[in-house]
Coordinates of C-alpha atoms and ligand atoms in Angstrom, one line a residue:
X1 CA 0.0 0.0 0.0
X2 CA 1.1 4.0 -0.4
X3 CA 0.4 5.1 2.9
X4 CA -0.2 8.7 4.6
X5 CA 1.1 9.4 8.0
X6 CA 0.6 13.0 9.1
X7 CA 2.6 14.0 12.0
X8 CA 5.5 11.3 11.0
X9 CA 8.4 13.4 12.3
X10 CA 7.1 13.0 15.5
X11 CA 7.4 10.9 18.6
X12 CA 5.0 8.0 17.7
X13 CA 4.2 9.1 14.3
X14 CA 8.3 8.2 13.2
X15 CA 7.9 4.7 14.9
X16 CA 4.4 3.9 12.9
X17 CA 6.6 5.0 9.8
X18 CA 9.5 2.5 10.5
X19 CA 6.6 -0.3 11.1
X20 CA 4.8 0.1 8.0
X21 CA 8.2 0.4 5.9
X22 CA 9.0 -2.9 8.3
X23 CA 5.9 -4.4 6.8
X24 CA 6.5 -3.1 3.0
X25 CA 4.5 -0.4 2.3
X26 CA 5.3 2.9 0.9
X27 CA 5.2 5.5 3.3
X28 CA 4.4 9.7 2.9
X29 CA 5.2 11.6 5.7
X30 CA 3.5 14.7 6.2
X31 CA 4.7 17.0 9.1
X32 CA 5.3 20.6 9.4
X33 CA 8.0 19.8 12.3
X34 CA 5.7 22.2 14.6
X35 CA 6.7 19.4 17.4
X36 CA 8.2 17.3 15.4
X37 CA 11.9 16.8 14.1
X38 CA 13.9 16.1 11.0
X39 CA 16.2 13.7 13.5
X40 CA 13.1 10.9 13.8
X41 CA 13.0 10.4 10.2
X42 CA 16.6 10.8 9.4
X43 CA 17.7 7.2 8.9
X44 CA 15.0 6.9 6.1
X45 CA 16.6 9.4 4.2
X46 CA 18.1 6.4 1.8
X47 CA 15.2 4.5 2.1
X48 CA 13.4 4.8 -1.6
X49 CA 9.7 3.7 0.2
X50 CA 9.8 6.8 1.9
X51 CA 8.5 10.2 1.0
X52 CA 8.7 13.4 3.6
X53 CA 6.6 16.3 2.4
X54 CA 7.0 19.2 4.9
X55 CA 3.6 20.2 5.3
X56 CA 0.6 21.5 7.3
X57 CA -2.2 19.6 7.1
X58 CA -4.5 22.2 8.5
X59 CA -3.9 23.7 5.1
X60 CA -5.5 21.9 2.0
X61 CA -3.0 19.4 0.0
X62 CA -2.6 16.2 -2.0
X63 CA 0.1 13.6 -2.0
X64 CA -1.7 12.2 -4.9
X65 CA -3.4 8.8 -4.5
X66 CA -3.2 6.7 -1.1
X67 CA -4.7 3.5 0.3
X68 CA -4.4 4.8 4.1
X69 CA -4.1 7.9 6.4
X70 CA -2.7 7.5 9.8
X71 CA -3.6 10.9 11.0
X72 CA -1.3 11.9 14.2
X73 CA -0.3 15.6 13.5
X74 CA -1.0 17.3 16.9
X75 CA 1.1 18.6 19.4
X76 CA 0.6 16.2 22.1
X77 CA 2.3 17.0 25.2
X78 CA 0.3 19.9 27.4
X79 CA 3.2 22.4 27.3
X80 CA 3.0 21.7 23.3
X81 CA -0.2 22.2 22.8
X82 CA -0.7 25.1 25.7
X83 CA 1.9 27.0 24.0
X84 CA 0.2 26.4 20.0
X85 CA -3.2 26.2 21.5
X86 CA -5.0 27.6 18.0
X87 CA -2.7 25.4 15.8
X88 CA -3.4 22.5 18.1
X89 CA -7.3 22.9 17.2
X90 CA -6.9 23.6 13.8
X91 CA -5.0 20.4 13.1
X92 CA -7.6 18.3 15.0
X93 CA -10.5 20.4 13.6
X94 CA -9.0 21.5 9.7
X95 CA -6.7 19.3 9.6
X96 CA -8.7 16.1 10.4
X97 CA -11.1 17.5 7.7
X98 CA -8.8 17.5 5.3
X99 CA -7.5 14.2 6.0
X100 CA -11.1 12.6 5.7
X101 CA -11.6 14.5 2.5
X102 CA -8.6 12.9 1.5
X103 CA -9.9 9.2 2.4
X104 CA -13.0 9.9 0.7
X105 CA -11.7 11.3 -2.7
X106 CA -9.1 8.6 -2.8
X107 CA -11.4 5.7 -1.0
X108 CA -8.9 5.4 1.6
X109 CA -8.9 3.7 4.9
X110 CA -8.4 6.5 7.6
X111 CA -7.3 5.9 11.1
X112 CA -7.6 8.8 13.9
X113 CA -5.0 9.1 16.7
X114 CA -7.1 10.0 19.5
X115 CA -6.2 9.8 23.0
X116 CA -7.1 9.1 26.2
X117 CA -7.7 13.1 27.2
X118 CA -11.0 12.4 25.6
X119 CA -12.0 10.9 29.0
X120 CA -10.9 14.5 30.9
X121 CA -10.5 13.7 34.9
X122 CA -12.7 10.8 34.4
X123 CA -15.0 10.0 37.1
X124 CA -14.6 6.0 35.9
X125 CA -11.7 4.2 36.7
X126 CA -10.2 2.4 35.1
X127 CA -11.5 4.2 31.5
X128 CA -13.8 2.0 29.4
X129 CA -14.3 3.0 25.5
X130 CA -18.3 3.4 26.6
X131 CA -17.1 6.2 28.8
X132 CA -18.4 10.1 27.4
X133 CA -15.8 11.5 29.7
X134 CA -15.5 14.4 32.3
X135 CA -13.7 17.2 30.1
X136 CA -13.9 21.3 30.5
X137 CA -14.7 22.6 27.6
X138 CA -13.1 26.2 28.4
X139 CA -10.2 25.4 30.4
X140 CA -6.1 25.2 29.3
X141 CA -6.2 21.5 28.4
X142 CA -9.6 22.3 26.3
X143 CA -7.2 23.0 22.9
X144 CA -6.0 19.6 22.6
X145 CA -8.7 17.7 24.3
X146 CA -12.0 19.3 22.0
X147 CA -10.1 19.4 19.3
X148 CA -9.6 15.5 19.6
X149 CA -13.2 15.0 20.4
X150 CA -14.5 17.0 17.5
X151 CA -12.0 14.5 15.7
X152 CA -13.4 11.8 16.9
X153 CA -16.8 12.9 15.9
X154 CA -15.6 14.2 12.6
X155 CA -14.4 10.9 11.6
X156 CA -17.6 8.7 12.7
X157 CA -19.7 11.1 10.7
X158 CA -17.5 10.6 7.8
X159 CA -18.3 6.9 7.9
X160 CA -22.0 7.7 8.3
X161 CA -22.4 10.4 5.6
X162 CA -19.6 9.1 3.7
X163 CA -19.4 5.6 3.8
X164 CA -15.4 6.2 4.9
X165 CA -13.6 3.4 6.1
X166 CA -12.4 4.4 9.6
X167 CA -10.7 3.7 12.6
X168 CA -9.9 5.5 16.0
X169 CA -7.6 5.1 18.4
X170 CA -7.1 6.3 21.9
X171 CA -3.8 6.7 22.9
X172 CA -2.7 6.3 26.4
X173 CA 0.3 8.1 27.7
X174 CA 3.7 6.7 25.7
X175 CA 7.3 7.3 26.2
X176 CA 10.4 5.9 24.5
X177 CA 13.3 6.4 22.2
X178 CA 12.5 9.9 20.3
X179 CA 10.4 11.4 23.2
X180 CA 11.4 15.2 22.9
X181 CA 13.6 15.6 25.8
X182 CA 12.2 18.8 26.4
X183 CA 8.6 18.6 25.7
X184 CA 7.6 19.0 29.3
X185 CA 6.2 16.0 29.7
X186 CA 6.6 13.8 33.0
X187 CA 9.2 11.0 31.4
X188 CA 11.0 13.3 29.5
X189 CA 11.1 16.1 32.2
X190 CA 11.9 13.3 34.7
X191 CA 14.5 11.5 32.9
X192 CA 16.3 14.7 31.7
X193 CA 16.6 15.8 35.5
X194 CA 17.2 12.7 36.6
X195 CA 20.5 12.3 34.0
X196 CA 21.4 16.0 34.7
X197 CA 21.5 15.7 38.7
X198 CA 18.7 18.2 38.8
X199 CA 15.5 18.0 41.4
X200 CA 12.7 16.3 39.8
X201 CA 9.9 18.5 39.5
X202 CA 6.6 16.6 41.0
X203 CA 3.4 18.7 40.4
X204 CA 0.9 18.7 43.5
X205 CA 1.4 15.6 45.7
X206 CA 2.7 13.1 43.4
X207 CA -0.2 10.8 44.2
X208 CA -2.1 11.4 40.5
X209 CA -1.7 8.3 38.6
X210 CA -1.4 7.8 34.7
X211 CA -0.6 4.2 32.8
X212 CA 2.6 4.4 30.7
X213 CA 3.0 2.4 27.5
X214 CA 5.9 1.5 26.0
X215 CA 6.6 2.4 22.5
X216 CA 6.9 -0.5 20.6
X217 CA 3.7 -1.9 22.6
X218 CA 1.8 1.1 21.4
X219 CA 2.7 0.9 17.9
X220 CA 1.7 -2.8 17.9
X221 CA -1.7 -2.1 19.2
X222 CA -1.8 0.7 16.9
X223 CA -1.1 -2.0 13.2
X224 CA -3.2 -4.0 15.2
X225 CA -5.9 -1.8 14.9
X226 CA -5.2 -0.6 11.7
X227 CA -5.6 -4.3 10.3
X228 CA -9.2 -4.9 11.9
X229 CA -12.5 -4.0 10.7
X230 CA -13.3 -2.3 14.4
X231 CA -14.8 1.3 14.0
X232 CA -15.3 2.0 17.1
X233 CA -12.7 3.8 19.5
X234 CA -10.4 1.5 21.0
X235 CA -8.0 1.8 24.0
X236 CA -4.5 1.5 23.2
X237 CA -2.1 1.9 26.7
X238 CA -0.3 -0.2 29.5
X239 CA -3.0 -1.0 32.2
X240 CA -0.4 -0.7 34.9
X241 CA -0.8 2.3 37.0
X242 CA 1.6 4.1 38.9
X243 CA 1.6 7.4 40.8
X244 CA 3.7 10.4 39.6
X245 CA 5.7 9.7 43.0
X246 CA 6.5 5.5 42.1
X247 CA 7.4 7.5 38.5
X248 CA 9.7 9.7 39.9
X249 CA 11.2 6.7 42.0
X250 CA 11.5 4.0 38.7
X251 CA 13.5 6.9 36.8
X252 CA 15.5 7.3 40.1
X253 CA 16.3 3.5 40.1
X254 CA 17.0 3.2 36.6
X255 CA 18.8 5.8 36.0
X256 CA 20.6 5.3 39.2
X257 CA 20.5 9.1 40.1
X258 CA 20.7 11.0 43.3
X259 CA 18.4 13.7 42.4
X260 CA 16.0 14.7 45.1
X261 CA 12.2 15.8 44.3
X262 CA 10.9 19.1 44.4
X263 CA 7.1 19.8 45.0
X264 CA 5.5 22.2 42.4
X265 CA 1.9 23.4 42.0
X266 CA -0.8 20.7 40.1
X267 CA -1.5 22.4 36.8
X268 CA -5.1 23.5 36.3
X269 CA -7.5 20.5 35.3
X270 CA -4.4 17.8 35.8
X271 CA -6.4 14.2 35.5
X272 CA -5.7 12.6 39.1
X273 CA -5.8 9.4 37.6
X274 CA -5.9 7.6 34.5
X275 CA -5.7 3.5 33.1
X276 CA -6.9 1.9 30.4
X277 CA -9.4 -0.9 30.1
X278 CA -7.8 -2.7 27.4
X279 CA -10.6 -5.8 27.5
X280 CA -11.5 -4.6 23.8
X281 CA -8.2 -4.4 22.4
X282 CA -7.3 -7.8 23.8
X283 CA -10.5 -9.1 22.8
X284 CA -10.5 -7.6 19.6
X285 CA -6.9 -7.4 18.4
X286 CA -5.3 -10.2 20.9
X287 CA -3.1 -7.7 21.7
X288 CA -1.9 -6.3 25.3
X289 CA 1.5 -4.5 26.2
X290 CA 4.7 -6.6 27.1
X291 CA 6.8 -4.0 28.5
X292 CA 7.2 -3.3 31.9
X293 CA 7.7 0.6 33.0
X294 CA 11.3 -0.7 34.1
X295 CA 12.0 -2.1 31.0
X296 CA 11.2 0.4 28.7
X297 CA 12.9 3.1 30.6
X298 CA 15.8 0.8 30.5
X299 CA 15.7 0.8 27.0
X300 CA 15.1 4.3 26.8
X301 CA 18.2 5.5 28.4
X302 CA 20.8 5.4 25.6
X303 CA 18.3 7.9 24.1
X304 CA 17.7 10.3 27.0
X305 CA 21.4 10.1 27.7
X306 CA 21.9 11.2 24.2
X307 CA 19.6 14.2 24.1
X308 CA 21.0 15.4 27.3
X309 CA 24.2 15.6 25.5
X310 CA 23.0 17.3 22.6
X311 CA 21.0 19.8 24.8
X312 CA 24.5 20.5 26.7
X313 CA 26.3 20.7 24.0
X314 CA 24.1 22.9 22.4
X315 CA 23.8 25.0 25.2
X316 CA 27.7 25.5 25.6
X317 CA 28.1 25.8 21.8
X318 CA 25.7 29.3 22.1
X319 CA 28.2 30.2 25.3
X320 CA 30.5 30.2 23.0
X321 CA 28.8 32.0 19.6
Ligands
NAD1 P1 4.7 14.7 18.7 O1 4.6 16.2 19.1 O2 6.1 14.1 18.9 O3 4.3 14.5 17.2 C1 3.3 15.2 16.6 C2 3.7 15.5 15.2 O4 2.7 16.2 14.5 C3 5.0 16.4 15.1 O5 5.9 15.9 14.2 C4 4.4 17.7 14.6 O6 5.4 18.5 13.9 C5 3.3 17.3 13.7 N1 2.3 18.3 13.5 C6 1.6 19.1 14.4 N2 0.8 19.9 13.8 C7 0.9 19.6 12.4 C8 0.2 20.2 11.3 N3 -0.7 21.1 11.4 N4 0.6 19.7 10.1 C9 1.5 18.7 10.0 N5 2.1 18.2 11.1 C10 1.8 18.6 12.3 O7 3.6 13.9 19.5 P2 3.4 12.4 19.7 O8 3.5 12.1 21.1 O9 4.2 11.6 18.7 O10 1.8 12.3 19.4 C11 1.4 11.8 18.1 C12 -0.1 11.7 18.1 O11 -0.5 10.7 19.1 C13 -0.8 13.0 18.4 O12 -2.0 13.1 17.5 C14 -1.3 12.8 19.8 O13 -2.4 13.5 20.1 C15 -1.5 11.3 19.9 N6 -1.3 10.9 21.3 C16 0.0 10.8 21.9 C17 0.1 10.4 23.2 C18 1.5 10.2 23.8 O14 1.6 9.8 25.0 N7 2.6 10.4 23.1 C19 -1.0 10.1 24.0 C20 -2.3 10.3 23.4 C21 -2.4 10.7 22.1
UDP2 N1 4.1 15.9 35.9 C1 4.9 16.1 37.0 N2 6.1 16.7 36.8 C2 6.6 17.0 35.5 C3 5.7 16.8 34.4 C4 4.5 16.3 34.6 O1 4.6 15.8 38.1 O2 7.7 17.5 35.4 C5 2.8 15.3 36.1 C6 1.6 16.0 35.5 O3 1.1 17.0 36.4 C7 0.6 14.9 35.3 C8 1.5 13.7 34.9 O4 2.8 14.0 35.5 O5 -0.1 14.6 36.4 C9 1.6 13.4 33.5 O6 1.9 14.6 32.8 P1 2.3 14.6 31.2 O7 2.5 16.1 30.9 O8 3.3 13.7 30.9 O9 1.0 14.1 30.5 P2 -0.6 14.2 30.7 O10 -1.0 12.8 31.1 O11 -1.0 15.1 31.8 O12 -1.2 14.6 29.4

């Protein structure tokens, strides 16, 4: 297949690219680098299956004929999308739009990358697909988390007015090789500290929980998905949950720091807790995650130690200039 993935200089959007190039398909990234970086894709730059087209998909544009569209442009961590708050709900809004008219002109199969902020600070624990959520519509987090909604209702009235073939996928939180090590969010932040010898910054208590998927599992769960006929939303994350504190502690252990914590205020509207129920996806797809939290920041460290070389050396370079 020729295959669309928007948002494929990013974090998971550059892994979905390697697995479908893995699989044989032909593979058009589309990204505007808003979050996103040439460095993800930069060992395809050989590869002849692979096309990058720098480009924002909130603005109209064709890549000529495709047989799917993974659809994950969106800044995705809350600092990203708090600082590009309009951008962040034109690409789910316009940019989703675009995407289906894409499908549709070209009778493609369309998935969404949605995510698990569609549940807000949900009020059911763990989060079942059935579950309308508990989301302010007017607060900070409201950029990223209507604009994903109105995706998700974009895309299941482009099935039912347009006979689209479509998929949607909630995301749960994911970390791994390529997480920006500055994107604010709690691995990154954590592991960056942690590998510097700074305080690790805990917002509020600590004792909010989230469920962190390892990469590889997510992308699995993610071609698993893309491969079924299921059309409705389906839960893609690591039921394991941990507060932010046993966090802080695993990326402590791992990275065998001495960094102390330091309390900071709880952002407005921060979820206190949040875990998959993954019964559909394992009933569905046969799929759950193998990757303990551990594990995966094991195997992320070679990449966090990287970036926090790059970043010093970056930072002593301008010294110098
Ligand atoms: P990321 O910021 O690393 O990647 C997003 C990519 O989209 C970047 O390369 C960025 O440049 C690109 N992009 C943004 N706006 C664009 C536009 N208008 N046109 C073209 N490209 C654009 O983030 P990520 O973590 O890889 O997230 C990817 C997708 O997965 C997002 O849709 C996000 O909402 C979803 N998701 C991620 C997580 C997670 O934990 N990482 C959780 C839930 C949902
Ligand atoms: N968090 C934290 N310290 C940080 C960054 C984040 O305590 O340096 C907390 C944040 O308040 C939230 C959780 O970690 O409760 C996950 O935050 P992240 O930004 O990774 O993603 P979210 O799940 O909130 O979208």
């Amino acid at each position: 297949m020729r295959v669309l993935v928007t948002g494929g200089a990013g974090f998971i959007g550059s892994h979905v690219c390697d697995a479908l190039l893995g699989e044989g398909h032909t593979v058009v990234c589309a990204d505007n680098l808003l979050t996103g970086r040439m460095e993800n894709i930069a060992h395809l730059r050989n590869e002849p299956r692979f096309e990058f087209l720098e480009q924002d998909v909130s603005q109209a544009f064709d890549c000529g004929k495709v047989e799917y569209i993974l659809h994950f442009a969106s800044p995705a961590s809350p600092a990203d999308y708090m600082k590009y708050g309009i951008e962040t709900l034109q690409v789910g809004s316009l940019g989703s739009m675009n995407c289906l008219e894409f499908a549709k002109r070209y009778n493609a199969k369309f998935l969404l990358a949605s995510t698990s902020e569609c549940y807000g600070d949900p009020h059911e624990h763990p989060q079942k697909e059935s579950y309308w959520g508990r989301v302010n519509p007017i607060g900070p987090r409201s950029v990223y988390d209507e604009a994903k909604r109105f995706a998700e209702a974009l895309t299941m009235a482009y099935r039912r007015y347009h006979n689209v073939d479509t998929r949607i996928v909630r995301i749960f939180n994911t970390y791994g090789p390529r997480l920006q090590i500055n994107d604010g969010r709690v691995i990154s932040n954590f592991m960056r500290q942690a590998l510097s010898g700074e305080d690790l910054t805990v917002y509020g208590d600590g004792s909010q929980t989230r469920s962190f998927c390892y990469v590889s599992d997510e992308v699995a769960g993610i071609m698993a998905l893309a491969k079924s006929d299921e059309h409705g939303p389906v839960n893609i994350g690591n039921p394991s949950e941990f507060t932010i504190l046993e966090c802080a502690r695993a990326v402590l252990e791992v990275t065998g720091s001495k960094s102390k914590l330091r309390y900071q205020p709880l952002p407005q509207d921060d979820p206190k807790q949040r875990c998959p129920d993954i019964s559909k996806a394992r009933q569905l797809l046969g799929w759950e995650p193998v990757v303990d939290l551990r594990s995966g920041l094991q195997m992320s460290l070679d990449h966090f130690k990287s970036a926090v070389r790059a970043v010093a050396a970056g930072v002593q370079e301008s010294a110098a200039g």
